[in-house]
Amino acid sequence: MPDYPSGVSTEPLYHEWWTQHRGDSPVVATAIHNGHVVRGAAKGLLALSDVERLREEDPFTEFIIRDFPNRIIVHRSRFEVDINRPRSGAIYTRPEQAWGLKVWNHEPPREVVETSLAMHDEYYAMLEALLAGIERRYGRFVVLDVHSYNHRRDGPEAEAAKTEVAPEVNIGTSSMDRVKWARVVDAFVEALRSTECQGRRLDVRENIAFQGRGEQTRFIHERYPDTGCAIAVEFKKFFMDEWTGEPDLEALGAIRKLVSSTLPLLVSTLGADR
């Protein structure tokens, strides 16, 4: 596994699935694609190198959400099991599920697949229990589902994706009742747009590169249609070199500060500031 710079991210031992922090707030932040670890039985079957996997994972997203009292960081790689896909597609068995990449040297045995899918099952059982507790305490809640995405897919020296289709921050809202949660989402988007980050304002747009159709947001809106607002927040990897994995620590610190600054606003717009 590649080394992470001190103070940014450290990965746990292979047997840890996720870390959950529970605090006194109606806002939850998650970094479910941050993980890089693959357990031994599965890793021996992978066709991808650590570097190839890291390129499609979301490193440093856990750093961005560290100031949230409620947060979940998944430690397993999406290439073992993808928490943000439906259970039936959580194991990438075909290249078209994984950006054209051949993930496995050969099809993983059923027992390997089922062991990995058990984590998927347990994650959503944990998430439902966590959110039910927050709902009891506050009545309503917001989940910021934080991810990152590549914009230099043709190579480190190739032209980056055009800004028209690759905003620095993409807000995904397609799985929610957008009218019901307009007050919360609009305030959050405006806060990200209007607050300076490293001396400038970021390009923040809604449903451009991604639409927020991941399994986690879908699950939350299905289970908590009247009380849960799950917002997918995708950062373009302008805070790192997506080909080497090297971070820009100043940019990461600025993003972390920007995102955490929205906490009081989110609480206020929910009407849950008890």
GROMACS .gro file of C-alpha atoms in nm:
model
  274
    1MET     CA    1   0.000   0.000   0.000
    2PRO     CA    2   0.139   0.346  -0.084
    3ASP     CA    3   0.254   0.562   0.206
    4TYR     CA    4   0.030   0.855   0.297
    5PRO     CA    5   0.183   1.183   0.417
    6SER     CA    6   0.193   1.226   0.792
    7GLY     CA    7  -0.116   1.401   0.927
    8VAL     CA    8  -0.335   1.326   0.627
    9SER     CA    9  -0.441   0.964   0.630
   10THR     CA   10  -0.336   0.636   0.785
   11GLU     CA   11  -0.486   0.301   0.691
   12PRO     CA   12  -0.568   0.043   0.959
   13LEU     CA   13  -0.487  -0.324   0.963
   14TYR     CA   14  -0.655  -0.537   0.698
   15HIS     CA   15  -0.925  -0.670   0.932
   16GLU     CA   16  -1.084  -0.331   1.004
   17TRP     CA   17  -1.394  -0.262   0.794
   18TRP     CA   18  -1.473   0.095   0.891
   19THR     CA   19  -1.439   0.353   1.167
   20GLN     CA   20  -1.749   0.519   1.307
   21HIS     CA   21  -1.746   0.837   1.517
   22ARG     CA   22  -2.069   0.931   1.697
   23GLY     CA   23  -2.116   1.284   1.825
   24ASP     CA   24  -2.387   1.529   1.921
   25SER     CA   25  -2.499   1.662   1.583
   26PRO     CA   26  -2.771   1.598   1.322
   27VAL     CA   27  -2.509   1.606   1.045
   28VAL     CA   28  -2.315   1.297   0.935
   29ALA     CA   29  -2.022   1.288   0.692
   30THR     CA   30  -1.899   0.972   0.521
   31ALA     CA   31  -1.592   0.872   0.320
   32ILE     CA   32  -1.697   0.532   0.192
   33HIS     CA   33  -1.447   0.510  -0.094
   34ASN     CA   34  -1.146   0.627   0.107
   35GLY     CA   35  -1.029   0.272   0.178
   36HIS     CA   36  -0.733   0.100   0.013
   37VAL     CA   37  -0.707  -0.223   0.210
   38VAL     CA   38  -0.798  -0.560   0.054
   39ARG     CA   39  -0.802  -0.872   0.270
   40GLY     CA   40  -0.553  -1.142   0.181
   41ALA     CA   41  -0.790  -1.398   0.029
   42ALA     CA   42  -0.919  -1.141  -0.218
   43LYS     CA   43  -0.598  -0.950  -0.283
   44GLY     CA   44  -0.423  -1.258  -0.417
   45LEU     CA   45  -0.685  -1.279  -0.693
   46LEU     CA   46  -0.665  -0.916  -0.808
   47ALA     CA   47  -0.522  -0.827  -1.148
   48LEU     CA   48  -0.470  -0.462  -1.050
   49SER     CA   49  -0.167  -0.317  -0.877
   50ASP     CA   50  -0.194  -0.102  -0.564
   51VAL     CA   51  -0.122   0.207  -0.773
   52GLU     CA   52  -0.394   0.121  -1.026
   53ARG     CA   53  -0.645   0.071  -0.748
   54LEU     CA   54  -0.551   0.391  -0.571
   55ARG     CA   55  -0.619   0.591  -0.887
   56GLU     CA   56  -0.987   0.496  -0.878
   57GLU     CA   57  -1.029   0.514  -0.501
   58ASP     CA   58  -1.097   0.836  -0.309
   59PRO     CA   59  -0.784   0.891  -0.100
   60PHE     CA   60  -0.782   1.179   0.149
   61THR     CA   61  -1.161   1.209   0.164
   62GLU     CA   62  -1.143   1.097   0.526
   63PHE     CA   63  -0.915   1.395   0.595
   64ILE     CA   64  -1.172   1.631   0.447
   65ILE     CA   65  -1.442   1.518   0.694
   66ARG     CA   66  -1.233   1.489   1.012
   67ASP     CA   67  -1.402   1.786   1.181
   68PHE     CA   68  -1.749   1.628   1.174
   69PRO     CA   69  -1.861   1.481   1.511
   70ASN     CA   70  -2.056   1.211   1.322
   71ARG     CA   71  -1.848   1.046   1.053
   72ILE     CA   72  -1.787   0.708   0.894
   73ILE     CA   73  -1.466   0.612   0.713
   74VAL     CA   74  -1.461   0.284   0.521
   75HIS     CA   75  -1.118   0.117   0.516
   76ARG     CA   76  -1.173  -0.157   0.260
   77SER     CA   77  -1.107  -0.081  -0.105
   78ARG     CA   78  -1.400  -0.047  -0.340
   79PHE     CA   79  -1.219  -0.305  -0.553
   80GLU     CA   80  -1.294  -0.570  -0.292
   81VAL     CA   81  -1.650  -0.456  -0.225
   82ASP     CA   82  -1.810  -0.128  -0.326
   83ILE     CA   83  -2.036   0.003  -0.050
   84ASN     CA   84  -2.185   0.257  -0.290
   85ARG     CA   85  -2.318  -0.001  -0.536
   86PRO     CA   86  -2.625  -0.222  -0.487
   87ARG     CA   87  -2.538  -0.557  -0.333
   88SER     CA   88  -2.584  -0.730  -0.669
   89GLY     CA   89  -2.314  -0.508  -0.824
   90ALA     CA   90  -2.090  -0.445  -0.526
   91ILE     CA   91  -1.823  -0.686  -0.655
   92TYR     CA   92  -1.680  -0.571  -0.990
   93THR     CA   93  -1.694  -0.885  -1.206
   94ARG     CA   94  -1.688  -0.715  -1.549
   95PRO     CA   95  -1.461  -0.438  -1.685
   96GLU     CA   96  -1.761  -0.217  -1.767
   97GLN     CA   97  -1.835  -0.199  -1.393
   98ALA     CA   98  -1.487  -0.058  -1.325
   99TRP     CA   99  -1.393   0.201  -1.591
  100GLY     CA  100  -1.288  -0.073  -1.833
  101LEU     CA  101  -1.037  -0.225  -1.590
  102LYS     CA  102  -0.984  -0.598  -1.554
  103VAL     CA  103  -1.013  -0.629  -1.176
  104TRP     CA  104  -0.957  -1.003  -1.120
  105ASN     CA  105  -0.709  -1.250  -1.265
  106HIS     CA  106  -0.999  -1.493  -1.269
  107GLU     CA  107  -1.348  -1.493  -1.128
  108PRO     CA  108  -1.331  -1.498  -0.747
  109PRO     CA  109  -1.473  -1.809  -0.579
  110ARG     CA  110  -1.818  -1.785  -0.428
  111GLU     CA  111  -1.687  -1.802  -0.072
  112VAL     CA  112  -1.457  -1.503  -0.134
  113VAL     CA  113  -1.744  -1.304  -0.282
  114GLU     CA  114  -1.986  -1.388  -0.002
  115THR     CA  115  -1.734  -1.296   0.268
  116SER     CA  116  -1.684  -0.956   0.107
  117LEU     CA  117  -2.058  -0.905   0.058
  118ALA     CA  118  -2.111  -0.972   0.428
  119MET     CA  119  -1.936  -0.640   0.489
  120HIS     CA  120  -2.182  -0.469   0.253
  121ASP     CA  121  -2.471  -0.617   0.451
  122GLU     CA  122  -2.323  -0.520   0.786
  123TYR     CA  123  -2.244  -0.166   0.670
  124TYR     CA  124  -2.604  -0.088   0.581
  125ALA     CA  125  -2.731  -0.248   0.901
  126MET     CA  126  -2.489  -0.024   1.094
  127LEU     CA  127  -2.585   0.285   0.892
  128GLU     CA  128  -2.956   0.231   0.948
  129ALA     CA  129  -2.905   0.192   1.322
  130LEU     CA  130  -2.687   0.503   1.340
  131LEU     CA  131  -2.931   0.718   1.146
  132ALA     CA  132  -3.230   0.588   1.342
  133GLY     CA  133  -3.061   0.708   1.660
  134ILE     CA  134  -2.989   1.052   1.515
  135GLU     CA  135  -3.347   1.072   1.388
  136ARG     CA  136  -3.478   0.997   1.739
  137ARG     CA  137  -3.253   1.267   1.885
  138TYR     CA  138  -3.308   1.543   1.630
  139GLY     CA  139  -3.606   1.452   1.415
  140ARG     CA  140  -3.417   1.521   1.089
  141PHE     CA  141  -3.062   1.480   0.966
  142VAL     CA  142  -2.824   1.549   0.679
  143VAL     CA  143  -2.564   1.307   0.541
  144LEU     CA  144  -2.275   1.447   0.335
  145ASP     CA  145  -2.159   1.156   0.118
  146VAL     CA  146  -1.808   1.277   0.027
  147HIS     CA  147  -1.619   1.142  -0.276
  148SER     CA  148  -1.360   1.250  -0.530
  149TYR     CA  149  -1.324   1.193  -0.902
  150ASN     CA  150  -1.056   1.183  -1.172
  151HIS     CA  151  -1.031   1.444  -1.446
  152ARG     CA  152  -0.708   1.336  -1.621
  153ARG     CA  153  -0.806   0.991  -1.738
  154ASP     CA  154  -0.597   1.001  -2.057
  155GLY     CA  155  -0.269   1.027  -1.869
  156PRO     CA  156  -0.070   1.264  -1.645
  157GLU     CA  157   0.041   1.482  -1.937
  158ALA     CA  158  -0.285   1.467  -2.131
  159GLU     CA  159  -0.542   1.743  -2.138
  160ALA     CA  160  -0.772   1.747  -1.839
  161ALA     CA  161  -1.148   1.708  -1.874
  162LYS     CA  162  -1.313   2.029  -1.986
  163THR     CA  163  -1.443   2.242  -1.701
  164GLU     CA  164  -1.791   2.241  -1.857
  165VAL     CA  165  -1.829   1.877  -1.756
  166ALA     CA  166  -1.594   1.866  -1.458
  167PRO     CA  167  -1.674   2.119  -1.184
  168GLU     CA  168  -1.438   2.139  -0.889
  169VAL     CA  169  -1.727   2.038  -0.664
  170ASN     CA  170  -2.016   1.835  -0.801
  171ILE     CA  171  -2.328   1.817  -0.585
  172GLY     CA  172  -2.542   1.510  -0.656
  173THR     CA  173  -2.911   1.530  -0.568
  174SER     CA  174  -3.096   1.305  -0.813
  175SER     CA  175  -3.207   1.046  -0.558
  176MET     CA  176  -3.374   1.297  -0.323
  177ASP     CA  177  -3.697   1.493  -0.323
  178ARG     CA  178  -3.522   1.810  -0.437
  179VAL     CA  179  -3.817   2.037  -0.362
  180LYS     CA  180  -3.856   1.907  -0.007
  181TRP     CA  181  -3.489   1.958   0.074
  182ALA     CA  182  -3.435   2.278  -0.128
  183ARG     CA  183  -3.372   2.495   0.179
  184VAL     CA  184  -3.094   2.267   0.302
  185VAL     CA  185  -2.930   2.193  -0.034
  186ASP     CA  186  -2.947   2.547  -0.168
  187ALA     CA  187  -2.792   2.688   0.148
  188PHE     CA  188  -2.514   2.427   0.140
  189VAL     CA  189  -2.433   2.489  -0.227
  190GLU     CA  190  -2.433   2.866  -0.181
  191ALA     CA  191  -2.200   2.836   0.118
  192LEU     CA  192  -1.951   2.632  -0.085
  193ARG     CA  193  -1.973   2.877  -0.376
  194SER     CA  194  -1.946   3.198  -0.178
  195THR     CA  195  -1.670   3.108   0.069
  196GLU     CA  196  -1.317   3.166  -0.051
  197CYS     CA  197  -1.090   2.861  -0.069
  198GLN     CA  198  -0.721   2.942  -0.112
  199GLY     CA  199  -0.806   3.294  -0.215
  200ARG     CA  200  -1.072   3.209  -0.470
  201ARG     CA  201  -1.423   3.071  -0.501
  202LEU     CA  202  -1.467   2.716  -0.622
  203ASP     CA  203  -1.671   2.607  -0.921
  204VAL     CA  204  -1.965   2.430  -0.753
  205ARG     CA  205  -2.242   2.286  -0.968
  206GLU     CA  206  -2.520   2.034  -0.933
  207ASN     CA  207  -2.563   1.702  -1.118
  208ILE     CA  208  -2.297   1.765  -1.385
  209ALA     CA  209  -2.025   1.499  -1.361
  210PHE     CA  210  -2.234   1.282  -1.127
  211GLN     CA  211  -2.598   1.284  -1.023
  212GLY     CA  212  -2.587   1.138  -0.673
  213ARG     CA  213  -2.732   0.802  -0.768
  214GLY     CA  214  -2.508   0.589  -0.547
  215GLU     CA  215  -2.644   0.317  -0.324
  216GLN     CA  216  -2.588   0.506   0.001
  217THR     CA  217  -2.795   0.812  -0.091
  218ARG     CA  218  -3.063   0.589  -0.245
  219PHE     CA  219  -3.077   0.378   0.073
  220ILE     CA  220  -3.109   0.682   0.299
  221HIS     CA  221  -3.383   0.843   0.096
  222GLU     CA  222  -3.574   0.516   0.077
  223ARG     CA  223  -3.548   0.444   0.451
  224TYR     CA  224  -3.591   0.802   0.571
  225PRO     CA  225  -3.799   0.979   0.303
  226ASP     CA  226  -3.929   1.251   0.534
  227THR     CA  227  -3.638   1.296   0.774
  228GLY     CA  228  -3.311   1.219   0.591
  229CYS     CA  229  -3.133   1.440   0.336
  230ALA     CA  230  -2.830   1.270   0.177
  231ILE     CA  231  -2.615   1.494  -0.043
  232ALA     CA  232  -2.344   1.342  -0.263
  233VAL     CA  233  -2.040   1.574  -0.265
  234GLU     CA  234  -1.778   1.494  -0.532
  235PHE     CA  235  -1.449   1.684  -0.534
  236LYS     CA  236  -1.253   1.684  -0.855
  237LYS     CA  237  -0.900   1.568  -0.773
  238PHE     CA  238  -0.751   1.915  -0.805
  239PHE     CA  239  -0.613   1.861  -0.453
  240MET     CA  240  -0.378   1.582  -0.565
  241ASP     CA  241  -0.198   1.422  -0.857
  242GLU     CA  242  -0.437   1.144  -0.949
  243TRP     CA  243  -0.161   0.949  -1.128
  244THR     CA  244   0.101   0.948  -0.852
  245GLY     CA  245  -0.131   0.978  -0.552
  246GLU     CA  246   0.067   1.276  -0.420
  247PRO     CA  247  -0.156   1.525  -0.231
  248ASP     CA  248  -0.147   1.902  -0.221
  249LEU     CA  249  -0.158   1.945   0.155
  250GLU     CA  250  -0.249   2.313   0.144
  251ALA     CA  251  -0.542   2.247  -0.088
  252LEU     CA  252  -0.662   1.959   0.129
  253GLY     CA  253  -0.648   2.175   0.440
  254ALA     CA  254  -0.846   2.450   0.267
  255ILE     CA  255  -1.112   2.203   0.148
  256ARG     CA  256  -1.143   2.055   0.496
  257LYS     CA  257  -1.190   2.402   0.644
  258LEU     CA  258  -1.447   2.492   0.377
  259VAL     CA  259  -1.657   2.180   0.426
  260SER     CA  260  -1.650   2.196   0.806
  261SER     CA  261  -1.756   2.562   0.794
  262THR     CA  262  -2.096   2.449   0.661
  263LEU     CA  263  -2.181   2.254   0.978
  264PRO     CA  264  -2.362   2.534   1.167
  265LEU     CA  265  -2.551   2.630   0.852
  266LEU     CA  266  -2.671   2.274   0.792
  267VAL     CA  267  -2.789   2.243   1.152
  268SER     CA  268  -2.972   2.574   1.126
  269THR     CA  269  -3.146   2.496   0.796
  270LEU     CA  270  -3.261   2.162   0.936
  271GLY     CA  271  -3.416   2.339   1.231
  272ALA     CA  272  -3.245   2.084   1.451
  273ASP     CA  273  -3.017   2.306   1.662
  274ARG     CA  274  -3.106   2.172   2.007
   0.00000   0.00000   0.00000
